[in-house]
mmCIF file of N, CA and C in Angstrom:
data_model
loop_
_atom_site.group_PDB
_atom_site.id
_atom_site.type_symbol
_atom_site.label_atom_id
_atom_site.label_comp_id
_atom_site.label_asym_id
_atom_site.label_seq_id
_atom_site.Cartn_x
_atom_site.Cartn_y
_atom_site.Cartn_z
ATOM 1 N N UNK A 1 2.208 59.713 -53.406
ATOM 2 C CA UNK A 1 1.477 60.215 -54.556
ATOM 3 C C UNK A 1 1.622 61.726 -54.644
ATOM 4 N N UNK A 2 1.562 62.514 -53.451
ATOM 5 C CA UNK A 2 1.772 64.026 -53.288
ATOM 6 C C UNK A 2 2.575 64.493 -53.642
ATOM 7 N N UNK A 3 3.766 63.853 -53.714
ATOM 8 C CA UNK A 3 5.154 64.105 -53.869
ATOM 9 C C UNK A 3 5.621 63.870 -55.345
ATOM 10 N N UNK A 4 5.243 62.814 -56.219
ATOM 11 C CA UNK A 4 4.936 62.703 -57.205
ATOM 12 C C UNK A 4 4.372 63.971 -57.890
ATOM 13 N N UNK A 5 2.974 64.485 -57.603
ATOM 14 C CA UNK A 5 2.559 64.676 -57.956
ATOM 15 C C UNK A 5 3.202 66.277 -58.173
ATOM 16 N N UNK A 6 3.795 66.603 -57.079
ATOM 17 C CA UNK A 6 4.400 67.645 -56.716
ATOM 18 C C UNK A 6 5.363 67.907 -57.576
ATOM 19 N N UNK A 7 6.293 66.855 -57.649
ATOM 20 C CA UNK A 7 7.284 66.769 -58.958
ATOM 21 C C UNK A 7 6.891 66.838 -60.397
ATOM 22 N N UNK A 8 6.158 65.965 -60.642
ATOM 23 C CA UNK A 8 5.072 67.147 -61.969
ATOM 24 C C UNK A 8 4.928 68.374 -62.276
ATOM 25 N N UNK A 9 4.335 68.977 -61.150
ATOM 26 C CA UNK A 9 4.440 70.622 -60.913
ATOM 27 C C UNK A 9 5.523 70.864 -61.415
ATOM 28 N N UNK A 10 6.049 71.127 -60.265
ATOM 29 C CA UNK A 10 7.403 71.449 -60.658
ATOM 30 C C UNK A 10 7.982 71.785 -62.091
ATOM 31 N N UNK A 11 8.219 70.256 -62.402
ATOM 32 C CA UNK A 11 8.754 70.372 -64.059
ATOM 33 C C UNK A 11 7.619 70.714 -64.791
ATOM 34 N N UNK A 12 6.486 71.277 -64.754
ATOM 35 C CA UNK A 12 5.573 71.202 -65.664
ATOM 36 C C UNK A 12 5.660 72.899 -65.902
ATOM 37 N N UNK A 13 6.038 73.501 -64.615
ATOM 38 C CA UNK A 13 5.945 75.019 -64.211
ATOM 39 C C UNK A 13 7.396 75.802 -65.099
ATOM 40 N N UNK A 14 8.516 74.661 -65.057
ATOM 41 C CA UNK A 14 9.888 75.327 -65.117
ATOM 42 C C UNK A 14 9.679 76.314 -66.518
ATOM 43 N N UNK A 15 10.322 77.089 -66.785
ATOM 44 C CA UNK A 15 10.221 77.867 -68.123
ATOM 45 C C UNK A 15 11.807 78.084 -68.272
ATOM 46 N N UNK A 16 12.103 78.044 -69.699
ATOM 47 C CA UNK A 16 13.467 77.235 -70.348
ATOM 48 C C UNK A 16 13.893 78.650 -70.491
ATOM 49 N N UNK A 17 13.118 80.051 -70.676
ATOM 50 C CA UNK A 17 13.684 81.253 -70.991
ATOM 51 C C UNK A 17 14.374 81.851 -69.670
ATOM 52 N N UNK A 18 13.885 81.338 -68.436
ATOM 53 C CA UNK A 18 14.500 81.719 -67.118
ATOM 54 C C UNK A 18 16.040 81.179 -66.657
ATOM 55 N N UNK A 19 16.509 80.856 -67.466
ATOM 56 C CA UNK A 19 17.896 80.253 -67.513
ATOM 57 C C UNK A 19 18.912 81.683 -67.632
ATOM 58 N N UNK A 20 20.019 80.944 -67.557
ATOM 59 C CA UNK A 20 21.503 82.038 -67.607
ATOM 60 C C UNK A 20 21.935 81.580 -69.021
ATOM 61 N N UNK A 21 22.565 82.571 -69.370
ATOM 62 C CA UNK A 21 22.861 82.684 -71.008
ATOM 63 C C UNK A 21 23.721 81.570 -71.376
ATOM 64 N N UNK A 22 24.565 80.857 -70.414
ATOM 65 C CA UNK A 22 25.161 79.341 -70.974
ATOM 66 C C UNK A 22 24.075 78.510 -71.679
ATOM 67 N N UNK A 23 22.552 78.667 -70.956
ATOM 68 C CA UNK A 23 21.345 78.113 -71.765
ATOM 69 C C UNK A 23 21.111 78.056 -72.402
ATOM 70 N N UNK A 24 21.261 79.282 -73.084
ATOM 71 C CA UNK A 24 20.482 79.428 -74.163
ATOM 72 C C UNK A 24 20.640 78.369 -75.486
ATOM 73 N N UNK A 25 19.154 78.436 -76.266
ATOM 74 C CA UNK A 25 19.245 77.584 -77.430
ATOM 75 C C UNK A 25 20.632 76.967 -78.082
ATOM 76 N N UNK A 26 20.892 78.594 -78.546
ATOM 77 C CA UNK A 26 22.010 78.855 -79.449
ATOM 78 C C UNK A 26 23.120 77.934 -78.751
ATOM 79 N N UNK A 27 23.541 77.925 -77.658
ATOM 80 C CA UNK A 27 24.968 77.772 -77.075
ATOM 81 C C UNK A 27 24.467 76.283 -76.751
ATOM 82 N N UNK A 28 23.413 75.991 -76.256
ATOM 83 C CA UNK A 28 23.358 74.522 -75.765
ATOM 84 C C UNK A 28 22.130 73.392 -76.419
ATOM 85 N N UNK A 29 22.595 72.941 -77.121
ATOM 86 C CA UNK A 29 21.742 71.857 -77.980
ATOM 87 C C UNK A 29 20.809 71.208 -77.224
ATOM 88 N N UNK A 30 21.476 70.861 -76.120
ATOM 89 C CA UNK A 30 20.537 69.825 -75.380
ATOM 90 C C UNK A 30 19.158 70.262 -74.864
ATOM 91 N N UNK A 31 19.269 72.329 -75.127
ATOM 92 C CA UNK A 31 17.984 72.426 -74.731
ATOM 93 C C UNK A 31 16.923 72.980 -75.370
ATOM 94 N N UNK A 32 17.611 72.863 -76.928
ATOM 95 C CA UNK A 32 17.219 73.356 -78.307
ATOM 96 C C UNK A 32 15.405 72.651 -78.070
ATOM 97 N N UNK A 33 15.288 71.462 -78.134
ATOM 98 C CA UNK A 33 13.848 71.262 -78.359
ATOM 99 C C UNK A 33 12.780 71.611 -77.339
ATOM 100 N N UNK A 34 13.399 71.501 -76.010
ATOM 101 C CA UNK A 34 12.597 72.484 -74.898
ATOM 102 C C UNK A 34 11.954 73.933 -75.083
ATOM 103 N N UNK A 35 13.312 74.667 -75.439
ATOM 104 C CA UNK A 35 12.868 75.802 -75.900
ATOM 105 C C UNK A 35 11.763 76.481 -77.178
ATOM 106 N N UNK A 36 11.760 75.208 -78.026
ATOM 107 C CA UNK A 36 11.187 75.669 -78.614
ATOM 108 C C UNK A 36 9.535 75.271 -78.081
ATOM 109 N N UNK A 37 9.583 73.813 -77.849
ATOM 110 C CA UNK A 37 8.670 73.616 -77.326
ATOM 111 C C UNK A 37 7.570 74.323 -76.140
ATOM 112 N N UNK A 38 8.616 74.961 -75.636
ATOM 113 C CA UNK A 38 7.929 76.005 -74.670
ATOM 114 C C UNK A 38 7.146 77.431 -75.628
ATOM 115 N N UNK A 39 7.985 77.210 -76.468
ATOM 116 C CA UNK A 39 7.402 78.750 -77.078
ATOM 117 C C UNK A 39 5.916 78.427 -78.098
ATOM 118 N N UNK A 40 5.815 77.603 -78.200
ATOM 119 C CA UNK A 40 4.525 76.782 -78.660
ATOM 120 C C UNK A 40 3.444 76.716 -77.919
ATOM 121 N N UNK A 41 3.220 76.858 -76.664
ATOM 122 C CA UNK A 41 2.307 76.337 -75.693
ATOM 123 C C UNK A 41 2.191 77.530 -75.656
ATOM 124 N N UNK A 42 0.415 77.697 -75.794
ATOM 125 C CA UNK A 42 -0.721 78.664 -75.004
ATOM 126 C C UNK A 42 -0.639 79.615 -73.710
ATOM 127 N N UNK A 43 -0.499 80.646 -73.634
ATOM 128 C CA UNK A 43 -0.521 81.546 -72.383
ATOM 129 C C UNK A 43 -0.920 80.835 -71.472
ATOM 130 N N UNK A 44 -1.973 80.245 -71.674
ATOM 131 C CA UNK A 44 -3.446 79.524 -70.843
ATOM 132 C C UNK A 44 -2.665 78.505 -70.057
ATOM 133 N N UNK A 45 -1.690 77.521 -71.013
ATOM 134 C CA UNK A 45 -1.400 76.504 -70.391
ATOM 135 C C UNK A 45 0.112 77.086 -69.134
ATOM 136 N N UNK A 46 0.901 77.736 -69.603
ATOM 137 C CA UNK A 46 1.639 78.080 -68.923
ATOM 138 C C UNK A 46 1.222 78.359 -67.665
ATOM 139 N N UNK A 47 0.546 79.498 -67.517
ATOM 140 C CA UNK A 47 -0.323 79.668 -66.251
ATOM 141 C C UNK A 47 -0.732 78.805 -65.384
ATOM 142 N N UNK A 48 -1.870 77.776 -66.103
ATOM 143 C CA UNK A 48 -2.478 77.471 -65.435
ATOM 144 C C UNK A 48 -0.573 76.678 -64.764
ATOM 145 N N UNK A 49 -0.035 75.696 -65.160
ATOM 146 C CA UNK A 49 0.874 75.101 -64.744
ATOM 147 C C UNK A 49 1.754 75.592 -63.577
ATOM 148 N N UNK A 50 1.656 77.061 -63.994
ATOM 149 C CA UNK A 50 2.714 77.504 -63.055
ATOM 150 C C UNK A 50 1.624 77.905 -61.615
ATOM 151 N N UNK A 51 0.246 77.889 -61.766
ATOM 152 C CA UNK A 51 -0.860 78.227 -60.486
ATOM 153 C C UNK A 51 -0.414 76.899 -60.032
ATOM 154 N N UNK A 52 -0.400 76.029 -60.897
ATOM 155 C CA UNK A 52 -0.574 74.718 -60.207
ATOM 156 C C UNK A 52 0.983 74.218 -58.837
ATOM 157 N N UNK A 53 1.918 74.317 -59.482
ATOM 158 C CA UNK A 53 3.089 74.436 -58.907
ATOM 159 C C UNK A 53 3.429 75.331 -57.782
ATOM 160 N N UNK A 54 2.618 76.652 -58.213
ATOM 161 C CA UNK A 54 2.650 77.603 -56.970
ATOM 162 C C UNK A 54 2.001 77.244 -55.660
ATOM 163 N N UNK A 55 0.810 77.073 -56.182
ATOM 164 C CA UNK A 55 -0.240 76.038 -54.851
ATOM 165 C C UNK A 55 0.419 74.982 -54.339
ATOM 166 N N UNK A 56 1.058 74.123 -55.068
ATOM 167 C CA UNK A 56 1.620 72.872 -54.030
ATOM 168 C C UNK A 56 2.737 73.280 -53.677
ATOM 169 N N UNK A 57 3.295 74.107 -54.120
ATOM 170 C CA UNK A 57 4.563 74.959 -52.906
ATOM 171 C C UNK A 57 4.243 75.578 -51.737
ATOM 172 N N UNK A 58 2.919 75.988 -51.977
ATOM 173 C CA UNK A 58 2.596 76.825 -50.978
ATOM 174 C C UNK A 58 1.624 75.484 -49.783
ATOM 175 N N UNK A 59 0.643 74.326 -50.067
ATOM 176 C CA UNK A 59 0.531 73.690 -49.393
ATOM 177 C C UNK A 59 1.311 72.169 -49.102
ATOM 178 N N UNK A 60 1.709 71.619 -50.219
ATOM 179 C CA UNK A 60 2.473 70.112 -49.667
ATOM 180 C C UNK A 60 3.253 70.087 -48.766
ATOM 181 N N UNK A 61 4.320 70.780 -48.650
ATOM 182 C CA UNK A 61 5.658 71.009 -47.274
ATOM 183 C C UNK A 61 5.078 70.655 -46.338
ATOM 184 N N UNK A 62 3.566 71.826 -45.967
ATOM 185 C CA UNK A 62 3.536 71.894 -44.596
ATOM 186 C C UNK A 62 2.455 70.969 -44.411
ATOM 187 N N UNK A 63 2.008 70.887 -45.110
ATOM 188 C CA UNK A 63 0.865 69.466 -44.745
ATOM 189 C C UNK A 63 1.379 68.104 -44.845
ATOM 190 N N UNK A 64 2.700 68.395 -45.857
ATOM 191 C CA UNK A 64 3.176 66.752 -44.922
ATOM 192 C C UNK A 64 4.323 66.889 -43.997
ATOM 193 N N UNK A 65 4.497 67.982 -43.284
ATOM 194 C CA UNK A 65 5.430 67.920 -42.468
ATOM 195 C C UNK A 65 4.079 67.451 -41.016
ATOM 196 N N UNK A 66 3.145 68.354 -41.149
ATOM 197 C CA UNK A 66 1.997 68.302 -40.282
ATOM 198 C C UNK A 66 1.527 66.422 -40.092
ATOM 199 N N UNK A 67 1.284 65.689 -41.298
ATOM 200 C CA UNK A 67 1.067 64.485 -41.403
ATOM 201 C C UNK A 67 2.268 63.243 -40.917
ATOM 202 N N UNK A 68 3.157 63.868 -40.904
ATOM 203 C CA UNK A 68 4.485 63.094 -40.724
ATOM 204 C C UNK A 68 4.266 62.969 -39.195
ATOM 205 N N UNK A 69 4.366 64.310 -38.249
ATOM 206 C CA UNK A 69 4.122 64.887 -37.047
ATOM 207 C C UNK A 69 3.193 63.765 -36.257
ATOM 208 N N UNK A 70 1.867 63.633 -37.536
ATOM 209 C CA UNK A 70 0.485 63.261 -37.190
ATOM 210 C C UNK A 70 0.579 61.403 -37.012
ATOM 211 N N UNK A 71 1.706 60.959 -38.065
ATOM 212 C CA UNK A 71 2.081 59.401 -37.847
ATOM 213 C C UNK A 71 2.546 59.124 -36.900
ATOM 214 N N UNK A 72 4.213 60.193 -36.447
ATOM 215 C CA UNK A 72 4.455 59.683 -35.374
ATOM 216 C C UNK A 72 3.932 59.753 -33.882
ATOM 217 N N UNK A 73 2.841 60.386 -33.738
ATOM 218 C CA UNK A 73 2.365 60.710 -32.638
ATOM 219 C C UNK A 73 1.424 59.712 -32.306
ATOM 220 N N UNK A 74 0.960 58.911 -33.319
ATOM 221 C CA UNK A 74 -0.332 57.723 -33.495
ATOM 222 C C UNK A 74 0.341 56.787 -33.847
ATOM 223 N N UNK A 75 1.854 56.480 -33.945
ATOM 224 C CA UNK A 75 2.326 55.230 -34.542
ATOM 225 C C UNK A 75 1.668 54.076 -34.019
ATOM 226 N N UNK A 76 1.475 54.275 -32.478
ATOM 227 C CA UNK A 76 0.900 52.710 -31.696
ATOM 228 C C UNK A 76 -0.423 53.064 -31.103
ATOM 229 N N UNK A 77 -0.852 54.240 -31.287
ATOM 230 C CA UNK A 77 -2.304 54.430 -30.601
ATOM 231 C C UNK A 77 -3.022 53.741 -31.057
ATOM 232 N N UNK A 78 -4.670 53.526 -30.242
ATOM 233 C CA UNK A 78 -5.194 52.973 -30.753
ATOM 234 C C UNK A 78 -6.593 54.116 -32.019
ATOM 235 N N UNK A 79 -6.018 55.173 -32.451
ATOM 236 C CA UNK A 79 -6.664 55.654 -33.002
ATOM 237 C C UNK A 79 -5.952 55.675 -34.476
ATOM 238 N N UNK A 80 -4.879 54.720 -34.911
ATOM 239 C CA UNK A 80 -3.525 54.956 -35.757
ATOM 240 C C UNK A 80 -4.971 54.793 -37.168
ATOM 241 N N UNK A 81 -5.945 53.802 -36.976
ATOM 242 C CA UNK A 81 -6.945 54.053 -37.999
ATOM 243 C C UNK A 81 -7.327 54.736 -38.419
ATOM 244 N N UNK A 82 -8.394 55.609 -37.475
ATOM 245 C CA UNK A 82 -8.534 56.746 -37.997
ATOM 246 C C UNK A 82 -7.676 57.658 -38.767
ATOM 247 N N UNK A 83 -6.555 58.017 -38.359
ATOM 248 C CA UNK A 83 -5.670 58.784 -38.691
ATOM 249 C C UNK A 83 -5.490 58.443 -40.384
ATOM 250 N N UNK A 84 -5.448 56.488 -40.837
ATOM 251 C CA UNK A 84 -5.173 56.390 -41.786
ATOM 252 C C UNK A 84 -5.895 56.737 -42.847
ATOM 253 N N UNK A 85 -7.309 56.721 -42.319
ATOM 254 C CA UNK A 85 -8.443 57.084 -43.184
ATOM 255 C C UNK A 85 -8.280 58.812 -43.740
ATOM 256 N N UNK A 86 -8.049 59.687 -42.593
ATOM 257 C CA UNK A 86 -7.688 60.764 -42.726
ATOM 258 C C UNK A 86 -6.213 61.351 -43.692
ATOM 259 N N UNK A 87 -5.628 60.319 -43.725
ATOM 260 C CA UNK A 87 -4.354 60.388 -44.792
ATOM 261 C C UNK A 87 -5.508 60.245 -45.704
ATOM 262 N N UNK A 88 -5.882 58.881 -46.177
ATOM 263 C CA UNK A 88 -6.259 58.413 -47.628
ATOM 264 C C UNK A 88 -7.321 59.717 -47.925
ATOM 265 N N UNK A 89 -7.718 59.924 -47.214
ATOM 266 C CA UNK A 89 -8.707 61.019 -47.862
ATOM 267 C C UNK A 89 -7.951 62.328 -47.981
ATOM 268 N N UNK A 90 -7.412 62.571 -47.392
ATOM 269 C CA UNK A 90 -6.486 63.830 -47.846
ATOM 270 C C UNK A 90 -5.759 63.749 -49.067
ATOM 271 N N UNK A 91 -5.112 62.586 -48.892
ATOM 272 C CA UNK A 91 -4.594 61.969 -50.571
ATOM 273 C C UNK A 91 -5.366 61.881 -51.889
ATOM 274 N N UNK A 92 -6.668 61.354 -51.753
ATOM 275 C CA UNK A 92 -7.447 61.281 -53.006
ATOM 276 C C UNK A 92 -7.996 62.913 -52.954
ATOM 277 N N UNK A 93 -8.513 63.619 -51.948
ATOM 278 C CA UNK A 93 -8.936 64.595 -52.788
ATOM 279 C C UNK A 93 -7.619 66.138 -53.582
ATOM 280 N N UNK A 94 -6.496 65.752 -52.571
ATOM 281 C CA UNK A 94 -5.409 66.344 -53.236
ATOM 282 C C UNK A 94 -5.111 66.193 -54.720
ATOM 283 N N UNK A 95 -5.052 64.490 -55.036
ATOM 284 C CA UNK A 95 -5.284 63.787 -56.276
ATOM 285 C C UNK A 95 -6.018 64.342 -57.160
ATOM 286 N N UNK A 96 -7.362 64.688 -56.326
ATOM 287 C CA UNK A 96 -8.548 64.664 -57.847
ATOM 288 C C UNK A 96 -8.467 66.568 -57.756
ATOM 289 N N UNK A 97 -7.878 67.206 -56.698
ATOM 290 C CA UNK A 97 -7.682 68.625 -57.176
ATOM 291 C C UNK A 97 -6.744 68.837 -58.161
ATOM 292 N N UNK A 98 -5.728 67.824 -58.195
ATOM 293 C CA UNK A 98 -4.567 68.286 -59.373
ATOM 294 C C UNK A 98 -5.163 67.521 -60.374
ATOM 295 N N UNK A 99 -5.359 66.658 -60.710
ATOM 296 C CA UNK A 99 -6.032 66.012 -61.889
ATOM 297 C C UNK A 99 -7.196 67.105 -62.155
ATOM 298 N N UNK A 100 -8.102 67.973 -61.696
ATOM 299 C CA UNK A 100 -8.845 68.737 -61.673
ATOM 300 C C UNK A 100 -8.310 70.030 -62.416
ATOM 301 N N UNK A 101 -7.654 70.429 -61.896
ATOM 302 C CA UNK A 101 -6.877 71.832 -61.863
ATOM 303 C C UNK A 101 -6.184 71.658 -63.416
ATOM 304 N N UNK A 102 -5.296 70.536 -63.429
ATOM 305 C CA UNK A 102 -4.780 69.673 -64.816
ATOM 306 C C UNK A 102 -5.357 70.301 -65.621
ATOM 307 N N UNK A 103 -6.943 69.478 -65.959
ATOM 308 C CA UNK A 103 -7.279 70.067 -67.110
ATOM 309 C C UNK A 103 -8.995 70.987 -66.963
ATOM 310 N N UNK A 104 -8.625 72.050 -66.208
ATOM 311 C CA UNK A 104 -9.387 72.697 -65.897
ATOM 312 C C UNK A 104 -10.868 72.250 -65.605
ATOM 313 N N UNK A 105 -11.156 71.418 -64.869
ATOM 314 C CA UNK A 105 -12.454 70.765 -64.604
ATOM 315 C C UNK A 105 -12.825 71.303 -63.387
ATOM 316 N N UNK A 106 -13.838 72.674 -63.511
ATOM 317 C CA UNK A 106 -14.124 73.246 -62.334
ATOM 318 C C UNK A 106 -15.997 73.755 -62.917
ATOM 319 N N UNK A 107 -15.789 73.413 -64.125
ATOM 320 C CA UNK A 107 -17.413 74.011 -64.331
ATOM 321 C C UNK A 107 -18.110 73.139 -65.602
ATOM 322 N N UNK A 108 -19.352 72.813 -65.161
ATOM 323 C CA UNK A 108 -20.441 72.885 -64.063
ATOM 324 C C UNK A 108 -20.391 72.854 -62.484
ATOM 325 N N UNK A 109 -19.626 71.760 -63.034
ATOM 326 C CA UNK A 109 -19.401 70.927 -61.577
ATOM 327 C C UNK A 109 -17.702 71.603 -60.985
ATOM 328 N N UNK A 110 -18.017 72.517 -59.837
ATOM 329 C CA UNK A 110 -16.631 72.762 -59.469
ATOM 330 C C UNK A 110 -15.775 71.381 -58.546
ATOM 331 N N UNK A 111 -15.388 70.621 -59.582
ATOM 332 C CA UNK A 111 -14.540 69.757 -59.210
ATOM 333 C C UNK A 111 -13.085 70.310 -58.187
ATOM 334 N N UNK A 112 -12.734 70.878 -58.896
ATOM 335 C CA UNK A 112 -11.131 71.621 -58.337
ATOM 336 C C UNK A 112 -11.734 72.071 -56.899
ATOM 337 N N UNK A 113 -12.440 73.230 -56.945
ATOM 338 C CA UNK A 113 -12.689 74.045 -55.859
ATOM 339 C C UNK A 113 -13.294 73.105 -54.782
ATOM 340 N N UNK A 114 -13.816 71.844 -54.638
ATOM 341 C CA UNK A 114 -14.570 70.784 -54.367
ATOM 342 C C UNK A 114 -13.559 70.002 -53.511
ATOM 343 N N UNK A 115 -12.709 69.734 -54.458
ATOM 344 C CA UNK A 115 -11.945 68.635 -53.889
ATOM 345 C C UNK A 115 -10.998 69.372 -53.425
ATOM 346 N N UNK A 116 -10.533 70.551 -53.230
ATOM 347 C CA UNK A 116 -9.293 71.785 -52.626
ATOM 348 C C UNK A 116 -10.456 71.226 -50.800
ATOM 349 N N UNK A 117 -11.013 71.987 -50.746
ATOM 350 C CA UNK A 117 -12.033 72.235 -49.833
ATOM 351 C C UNK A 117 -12.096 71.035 -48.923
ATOM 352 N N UNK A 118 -12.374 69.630 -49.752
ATOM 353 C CA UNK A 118 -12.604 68.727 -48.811
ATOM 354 C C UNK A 118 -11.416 67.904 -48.699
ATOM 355 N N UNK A 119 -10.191 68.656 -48.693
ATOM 356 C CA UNK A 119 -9.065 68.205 -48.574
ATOM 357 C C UNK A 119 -8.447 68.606 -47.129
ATOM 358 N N UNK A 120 -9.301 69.853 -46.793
ATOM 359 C CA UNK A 120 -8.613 70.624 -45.615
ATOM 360 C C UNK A 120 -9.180 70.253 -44.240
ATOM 361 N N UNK A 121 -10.812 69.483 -44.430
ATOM 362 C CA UNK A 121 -11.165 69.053 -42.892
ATOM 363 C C UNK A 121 -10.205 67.257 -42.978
ATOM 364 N N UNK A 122 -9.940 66.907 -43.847
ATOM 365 C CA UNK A 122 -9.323 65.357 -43.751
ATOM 366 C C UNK A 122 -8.101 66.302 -42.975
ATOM 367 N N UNK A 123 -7.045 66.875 -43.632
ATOM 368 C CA UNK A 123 -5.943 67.512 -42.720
ATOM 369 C C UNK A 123 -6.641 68.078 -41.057
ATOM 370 N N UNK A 124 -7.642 68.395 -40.840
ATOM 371 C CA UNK A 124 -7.816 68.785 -39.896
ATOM 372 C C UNK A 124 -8.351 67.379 -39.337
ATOM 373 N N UNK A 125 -8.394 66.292 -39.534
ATOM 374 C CA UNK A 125 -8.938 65.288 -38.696
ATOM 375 C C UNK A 125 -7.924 64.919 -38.163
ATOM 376 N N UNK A 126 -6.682 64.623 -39.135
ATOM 377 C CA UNK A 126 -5.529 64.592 -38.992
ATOM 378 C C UNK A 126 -4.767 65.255 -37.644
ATOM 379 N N UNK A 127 -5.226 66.555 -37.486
ATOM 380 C CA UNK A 127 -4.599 66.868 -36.961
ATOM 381 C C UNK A 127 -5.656 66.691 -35.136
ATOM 382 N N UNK A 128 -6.672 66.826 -35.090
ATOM 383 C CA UNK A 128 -7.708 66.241 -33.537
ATOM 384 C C UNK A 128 -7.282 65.093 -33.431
ATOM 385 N N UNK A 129 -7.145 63.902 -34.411
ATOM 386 C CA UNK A 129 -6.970 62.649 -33.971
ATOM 387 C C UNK A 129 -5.098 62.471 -33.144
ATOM 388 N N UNK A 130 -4.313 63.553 -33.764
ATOM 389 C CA UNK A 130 -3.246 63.000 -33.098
ATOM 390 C C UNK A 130 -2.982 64.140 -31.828
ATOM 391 N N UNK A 131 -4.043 65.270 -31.579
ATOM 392 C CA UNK A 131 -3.977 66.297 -30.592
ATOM 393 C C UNK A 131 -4.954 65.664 -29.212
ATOM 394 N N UNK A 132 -5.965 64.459 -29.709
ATOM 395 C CA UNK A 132 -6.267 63.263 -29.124
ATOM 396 C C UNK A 132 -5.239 62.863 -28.106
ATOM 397 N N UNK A 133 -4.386 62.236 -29.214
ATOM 398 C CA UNK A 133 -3.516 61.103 -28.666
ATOM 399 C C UNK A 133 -2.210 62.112 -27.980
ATOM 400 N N UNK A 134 -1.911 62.465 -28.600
ATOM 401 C CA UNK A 134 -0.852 63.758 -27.546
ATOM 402 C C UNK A 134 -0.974 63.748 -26.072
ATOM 403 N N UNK A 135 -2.608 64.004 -25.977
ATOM 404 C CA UNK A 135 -3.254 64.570 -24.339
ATOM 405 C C UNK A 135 -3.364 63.533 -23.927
ATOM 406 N N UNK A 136 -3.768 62.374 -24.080
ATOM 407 C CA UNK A 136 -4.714 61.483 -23.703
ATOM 408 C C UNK A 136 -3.618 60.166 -23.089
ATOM 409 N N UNK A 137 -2.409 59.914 -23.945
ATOM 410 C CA UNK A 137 -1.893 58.710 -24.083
ATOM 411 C C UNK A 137 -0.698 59.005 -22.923
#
């Protein structure tokens, strides 16, 4: 789902004016309706898109390189549960921060800032449950 979701970013962030001049409108049809389409959209939205993309560059890599780390170290323990619970919850609140962030749902209720937050002790369970099994097994 992260990864997905990540890929969204991504293309949601790209901007069609950051190209090399083979790009451009004029010379290449295929990217005639992009471009314009980009030039249509709100300061607001650009931004926020490109915060959004910036943040999961800056956390997905290493939190699923960290989680990957965290499977194989618990593949046969007997704590591989826990661990899974600690994925799924890292997953849904990652989820409901980008669905959050999406369409700016941070007030009343700081949803975004909420679900950022309780995304980082699930990664940190993640990471005792397999620093557990490391020592222990």
């Amino acid at each position: 789902i992260n990864w997905i979701l990540y890929t969204k970013a991504l293309v949601g962030a790209v901007n069609p004016h950051e190209h090399l001049s083979e790009d451009a409108p004029e010379t290449n049809v295929a990217f005639k309706d992009l471009f314009a389409e980009y030039a249509l959209k709100p300061q607001e939205d650009k931004k926020r898109k490109n915060r959004i993309f910036v943040n999961m560059s800056e956390n997905i890599p290493f939190h699923t390189a960290l989680l990957a780390w965290a499977y194989m170290v618990n593949l046969k323990s007997d704590l591989a549960d826990y661990l899974g619970y600690a994925v799924i919850g890292y997953t849904f609140f990652r989820t409901t921060w980008f669905i959050a962030y999406s369409y700016g749902i941070n007030s009343p209720f700081p949803a975004r800032s909420l679900s950022f937050a309780l995304s980082l002790p699930c990664m940190l369970a993640a990471l005792v449950i397999s620093g557990i099994t490391a020592f222990t097994e």
